[in-house]
Tab-separated table of C-alpha atoms and ligand atoms in Angstrom:
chain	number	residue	atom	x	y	z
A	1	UNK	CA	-14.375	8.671	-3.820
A	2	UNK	CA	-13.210	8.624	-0.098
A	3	UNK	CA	-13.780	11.251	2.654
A	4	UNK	CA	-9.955	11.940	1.513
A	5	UNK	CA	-9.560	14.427	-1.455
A	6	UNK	CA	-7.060	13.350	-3.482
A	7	UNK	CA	-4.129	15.756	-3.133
A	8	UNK	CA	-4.107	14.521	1.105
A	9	UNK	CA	-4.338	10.670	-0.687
A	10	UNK	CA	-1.198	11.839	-2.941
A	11	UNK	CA	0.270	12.715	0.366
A	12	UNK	CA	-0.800	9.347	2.376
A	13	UNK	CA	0.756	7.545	-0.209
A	14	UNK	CA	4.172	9.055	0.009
A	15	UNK	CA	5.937	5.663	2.162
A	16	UNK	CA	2.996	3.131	2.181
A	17	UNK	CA	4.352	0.236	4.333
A	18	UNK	CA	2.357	-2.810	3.533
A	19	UNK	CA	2.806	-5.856	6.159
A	20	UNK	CA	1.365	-9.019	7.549
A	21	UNK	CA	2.959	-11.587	10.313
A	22	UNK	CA	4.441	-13.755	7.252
A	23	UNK	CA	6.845	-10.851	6.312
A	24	UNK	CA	7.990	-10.671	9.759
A	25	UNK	CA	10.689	-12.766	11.415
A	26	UNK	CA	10.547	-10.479	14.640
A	27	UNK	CA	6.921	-9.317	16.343
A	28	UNK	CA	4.867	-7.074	14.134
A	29	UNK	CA	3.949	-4.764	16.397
A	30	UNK	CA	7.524	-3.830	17.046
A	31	UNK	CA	7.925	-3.335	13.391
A	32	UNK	CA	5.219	-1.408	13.075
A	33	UNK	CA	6.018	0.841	15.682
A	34	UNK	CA	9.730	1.630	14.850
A	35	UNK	CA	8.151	2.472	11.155
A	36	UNK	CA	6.012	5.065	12.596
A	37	UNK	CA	8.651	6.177	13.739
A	38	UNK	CA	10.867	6.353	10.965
A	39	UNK	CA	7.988	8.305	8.602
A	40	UNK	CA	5.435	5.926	6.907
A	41	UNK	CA	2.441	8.023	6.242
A	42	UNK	CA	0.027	5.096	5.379
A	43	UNK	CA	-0.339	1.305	6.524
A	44	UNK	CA	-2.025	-1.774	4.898
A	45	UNK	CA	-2.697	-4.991	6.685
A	46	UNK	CA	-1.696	-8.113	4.412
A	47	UNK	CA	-2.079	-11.136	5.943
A	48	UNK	CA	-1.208	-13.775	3.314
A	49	UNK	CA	0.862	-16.335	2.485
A	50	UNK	CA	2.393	-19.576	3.789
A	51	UNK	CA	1.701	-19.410	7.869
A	52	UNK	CA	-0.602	-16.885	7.519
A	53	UNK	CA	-2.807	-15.765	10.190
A	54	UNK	CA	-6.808	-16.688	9.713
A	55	UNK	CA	-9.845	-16.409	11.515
A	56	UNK	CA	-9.912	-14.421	15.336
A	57	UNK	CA	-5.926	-14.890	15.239
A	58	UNK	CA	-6.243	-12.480	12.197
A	59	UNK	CA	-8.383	-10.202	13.425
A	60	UNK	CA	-6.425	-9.854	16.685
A	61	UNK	CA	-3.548	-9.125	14.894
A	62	UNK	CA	-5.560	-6.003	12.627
A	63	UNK	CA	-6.905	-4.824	15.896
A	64	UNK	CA	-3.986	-4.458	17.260
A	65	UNK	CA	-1.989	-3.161	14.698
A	66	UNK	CA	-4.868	-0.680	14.048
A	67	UNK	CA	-4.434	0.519	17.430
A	68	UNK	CA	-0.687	1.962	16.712
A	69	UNK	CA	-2.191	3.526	13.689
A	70	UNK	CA	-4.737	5.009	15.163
A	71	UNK	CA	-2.508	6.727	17.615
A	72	UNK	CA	-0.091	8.209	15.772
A	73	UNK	CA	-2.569	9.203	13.052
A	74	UNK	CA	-2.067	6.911	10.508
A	75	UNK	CA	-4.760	5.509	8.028
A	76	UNK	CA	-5.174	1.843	8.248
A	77	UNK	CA	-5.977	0.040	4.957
A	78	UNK	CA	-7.452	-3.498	4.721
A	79	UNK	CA	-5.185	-5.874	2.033
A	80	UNK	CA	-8.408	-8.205	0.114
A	81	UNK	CA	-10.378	-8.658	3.044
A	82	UNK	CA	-13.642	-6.530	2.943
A	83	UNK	CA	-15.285	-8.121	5.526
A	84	UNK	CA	-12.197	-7.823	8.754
A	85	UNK	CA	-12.099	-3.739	7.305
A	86	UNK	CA	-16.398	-3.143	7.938
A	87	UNK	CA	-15.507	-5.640	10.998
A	88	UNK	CA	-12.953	-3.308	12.607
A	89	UNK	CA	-14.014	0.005	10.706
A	90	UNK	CA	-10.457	0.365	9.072
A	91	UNK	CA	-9.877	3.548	6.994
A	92	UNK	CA	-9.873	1.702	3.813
A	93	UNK	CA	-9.416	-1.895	1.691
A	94	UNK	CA	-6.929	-2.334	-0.521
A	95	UNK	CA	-8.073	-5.071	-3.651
A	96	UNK	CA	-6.167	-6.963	-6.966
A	97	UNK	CA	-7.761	-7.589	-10.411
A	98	UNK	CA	-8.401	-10.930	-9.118
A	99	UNK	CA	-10.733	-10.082	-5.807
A	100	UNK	CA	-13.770	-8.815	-5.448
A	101	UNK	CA	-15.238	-6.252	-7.875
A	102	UNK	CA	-13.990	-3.082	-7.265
A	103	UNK	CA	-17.531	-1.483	-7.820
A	104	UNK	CA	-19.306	-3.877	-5.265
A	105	UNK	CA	-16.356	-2.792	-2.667
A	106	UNK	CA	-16.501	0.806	-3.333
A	107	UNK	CA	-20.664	0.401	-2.320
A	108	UNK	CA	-19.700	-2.297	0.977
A	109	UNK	CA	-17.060	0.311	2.329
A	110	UNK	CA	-18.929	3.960	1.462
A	111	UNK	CA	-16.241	6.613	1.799
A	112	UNK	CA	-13.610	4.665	2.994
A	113	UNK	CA	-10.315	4.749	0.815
A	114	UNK	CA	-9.855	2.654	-2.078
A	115	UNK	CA	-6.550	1.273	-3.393
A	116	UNK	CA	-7.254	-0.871	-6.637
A	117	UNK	CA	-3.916	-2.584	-7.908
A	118	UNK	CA	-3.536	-2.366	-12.048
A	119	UNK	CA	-1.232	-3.093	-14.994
A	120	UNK	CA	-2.894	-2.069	-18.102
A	121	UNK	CA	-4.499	1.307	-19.309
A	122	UNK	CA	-7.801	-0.651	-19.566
A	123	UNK	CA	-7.643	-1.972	-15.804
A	124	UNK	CA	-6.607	1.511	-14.816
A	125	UNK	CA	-9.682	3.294	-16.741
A	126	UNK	CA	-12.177	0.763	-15.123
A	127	UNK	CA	-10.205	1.088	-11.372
A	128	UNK	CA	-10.865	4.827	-11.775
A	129	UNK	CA	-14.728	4.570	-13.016
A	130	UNK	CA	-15.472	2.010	-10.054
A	131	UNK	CA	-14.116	4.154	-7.546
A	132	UNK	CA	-10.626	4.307	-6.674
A	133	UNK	CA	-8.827	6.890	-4.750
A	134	UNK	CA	-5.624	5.154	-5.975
A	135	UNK	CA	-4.116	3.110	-8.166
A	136	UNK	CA	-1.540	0.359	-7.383
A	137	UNK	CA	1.271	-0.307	-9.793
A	138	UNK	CA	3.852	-2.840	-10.173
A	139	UNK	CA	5.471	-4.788	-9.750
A	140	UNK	CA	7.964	-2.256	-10.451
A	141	UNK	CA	10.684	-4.009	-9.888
A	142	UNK	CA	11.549	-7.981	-9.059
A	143	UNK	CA	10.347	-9.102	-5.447
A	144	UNK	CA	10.502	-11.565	-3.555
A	145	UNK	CA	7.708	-10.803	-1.817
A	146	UNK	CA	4.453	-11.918	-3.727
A	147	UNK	CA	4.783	-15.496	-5.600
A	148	UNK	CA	1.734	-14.570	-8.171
A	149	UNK	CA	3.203	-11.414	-9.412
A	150	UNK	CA	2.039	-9.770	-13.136
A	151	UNK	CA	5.444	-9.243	-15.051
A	152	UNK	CA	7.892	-7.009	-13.749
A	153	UNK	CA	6.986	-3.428	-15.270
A	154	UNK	CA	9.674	-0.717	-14.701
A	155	UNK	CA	8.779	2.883	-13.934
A	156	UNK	CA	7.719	3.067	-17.376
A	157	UNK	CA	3.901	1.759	-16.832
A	158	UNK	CA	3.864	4.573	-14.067
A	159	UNK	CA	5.404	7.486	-17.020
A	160	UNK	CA	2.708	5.961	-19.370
A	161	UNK	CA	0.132	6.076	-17.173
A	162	UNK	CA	0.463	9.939	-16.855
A	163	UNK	CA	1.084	11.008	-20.507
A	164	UNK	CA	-2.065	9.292	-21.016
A	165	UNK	CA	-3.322	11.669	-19.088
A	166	UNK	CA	-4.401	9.279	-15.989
A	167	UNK	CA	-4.034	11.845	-12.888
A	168	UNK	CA	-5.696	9.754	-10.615
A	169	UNK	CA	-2.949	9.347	-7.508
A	170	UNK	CA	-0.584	6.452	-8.167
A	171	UNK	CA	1.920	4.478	-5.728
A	172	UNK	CA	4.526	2.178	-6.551
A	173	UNK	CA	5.227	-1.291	-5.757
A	174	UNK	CA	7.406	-4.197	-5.833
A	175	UNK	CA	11.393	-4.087	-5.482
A	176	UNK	CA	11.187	-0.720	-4.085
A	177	UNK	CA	14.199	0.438	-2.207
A	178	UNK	CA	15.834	3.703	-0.947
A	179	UNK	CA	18.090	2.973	-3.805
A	180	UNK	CA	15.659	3.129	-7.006
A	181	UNK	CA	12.573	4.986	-5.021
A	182	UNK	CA	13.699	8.252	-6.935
A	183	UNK	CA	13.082	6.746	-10.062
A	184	UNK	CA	9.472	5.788	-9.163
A	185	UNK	CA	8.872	9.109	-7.779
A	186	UNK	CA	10.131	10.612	-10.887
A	187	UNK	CA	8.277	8.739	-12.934
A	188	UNK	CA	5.081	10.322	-11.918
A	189	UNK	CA	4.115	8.301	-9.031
A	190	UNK	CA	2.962	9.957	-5.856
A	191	UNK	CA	4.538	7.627	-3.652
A	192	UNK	CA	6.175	4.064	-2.717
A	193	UNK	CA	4.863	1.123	-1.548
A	194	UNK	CA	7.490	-1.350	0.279
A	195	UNK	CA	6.870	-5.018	2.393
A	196	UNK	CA	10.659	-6.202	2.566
A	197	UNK	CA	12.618	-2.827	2.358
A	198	UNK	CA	10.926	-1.941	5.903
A	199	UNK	CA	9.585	-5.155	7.195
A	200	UNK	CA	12.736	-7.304	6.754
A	201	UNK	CA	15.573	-4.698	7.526
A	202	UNK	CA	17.640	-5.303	10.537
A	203	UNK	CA	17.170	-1.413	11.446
A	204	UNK	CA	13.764	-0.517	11.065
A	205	UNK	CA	13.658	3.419	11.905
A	206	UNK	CA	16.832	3.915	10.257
A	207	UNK	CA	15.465	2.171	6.802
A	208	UNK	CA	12.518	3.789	6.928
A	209	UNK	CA	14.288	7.352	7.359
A	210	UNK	CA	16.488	6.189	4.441
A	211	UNK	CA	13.352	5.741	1.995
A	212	UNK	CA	11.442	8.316	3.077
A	213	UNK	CA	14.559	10.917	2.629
A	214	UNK	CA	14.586	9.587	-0.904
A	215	UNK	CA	10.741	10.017	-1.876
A	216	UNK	CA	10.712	13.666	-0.317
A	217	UNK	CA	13.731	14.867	-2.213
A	218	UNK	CA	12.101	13.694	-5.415
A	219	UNK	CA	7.851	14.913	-5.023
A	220	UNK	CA	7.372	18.101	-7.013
B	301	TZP	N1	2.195	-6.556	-5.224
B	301	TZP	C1	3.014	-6.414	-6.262
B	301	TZP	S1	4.622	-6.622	-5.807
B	301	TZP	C2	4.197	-6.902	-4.194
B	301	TZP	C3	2.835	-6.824	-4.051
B	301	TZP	C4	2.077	-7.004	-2.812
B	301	TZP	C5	5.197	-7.201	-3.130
B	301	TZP	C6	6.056	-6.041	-2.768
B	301	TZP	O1	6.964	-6.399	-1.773
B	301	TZP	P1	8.465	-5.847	-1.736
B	301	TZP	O2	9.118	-6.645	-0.633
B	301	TZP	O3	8.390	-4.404	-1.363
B	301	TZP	O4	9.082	-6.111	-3.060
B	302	MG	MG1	-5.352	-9.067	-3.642
């Protein structure tokens, strides 16, 4: 487990905005700032994709964007890349059934938080004995944002999840919008995870507000 008990993760992961330069068609920093702004309570660095930073261009980037987190207070969590988060000493690494074994991240990164995305009660189960802080679940609903996607899920993994009796925190992800982010909350998820709903809205602040209203209306 992190340094973070796990009723201030549940709160972290109220509006986790996840981001990299490839879901950006204006400069990251400003959307990073105006989603401070607007309420996100935790931040994960993603840089993948077609165009996607690499090397010291992708550090830069973290660094930087680490920096606005840092100042207004907000964790910074690593998307894959275990190495750039011991590099830059980021608050956490986020990491897929397909990356690196959860258990040999959990001993690289010490306390630092760990997100583990799952799908299945058995994946879940194993995320929770290697470690995690949280669990990652989706895609919810369709996106456009991740070509290798699982199959789409519905809130109903997240409702099964916790009448099996899994209480470790759970967020969201995939299709989430301040439209349907109710639904995920009531499900039983602590929280939503959004790229495109933040990243690619022509108002940043204000669509940030919007989802955030929605997630704090529904959290018991
Ligand atoms: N993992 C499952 S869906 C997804 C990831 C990274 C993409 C979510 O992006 P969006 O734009 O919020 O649907
Ligand atoms: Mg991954």
């Amino acid at each position: 487990m992190s340094e973070f008990d796990s009723k201030r993760i549940e709160e972290l992961l109220t509006l986790y905005f996840i981001m990299g330069s490839t879901n950006c068609d204006r400069d990251p920093v400003y959307v990073l700032e105006q989603a401070i702004e607007g309420g996100i309570t935790l931040f994960q660095y993603r840089e993948k994709g077609r165009g996607a930073l690499e090397g010291k261009q992708k550090v830069k980037l973290a660094e930087k964007l680490q920096k606005i987190c840092k100042d207004a207070s907000i964790p910074f969590i690593v998307n894959d890349d275990v190495d750039l988060a011991l590099t830059i000493d980021a608050d956490g690494v986020h990491v897929g059934q397909e990356d690196e074994c959860a258990r040999a991240v959990r001993e690289r990164i010490g306390n630092k938080i760990l997100g583990i995305s799952t799908h299945t009660l058995s994946e879940a189960h194993h995320a929770i004995a290697d470690g995690a802080d949280y669990l990652g679940l989706g895609p919810i609903y369709p996106t456009q944002s991740k070509e290798d996607t699982e199959k789409v899920q519905g809130t109903e993994l997240i409702q099964n999840f916790r009448e099996l009796n899994i209480t470790t925190p759970i967020v969201g992800i995939g299709g989430i919008t301040s439209s349907n982010a109710n639904k995920v909350i009531q499900a039983g998820g602590n929280g939503v995870s959004v790229i495109s709903a933040i990243a690619a809205a022509e108002n940043v602040k204000q669509a940030t507000e919007q989802l955030k209203k929605q997630v704090d209306k529904n959290v018991v």
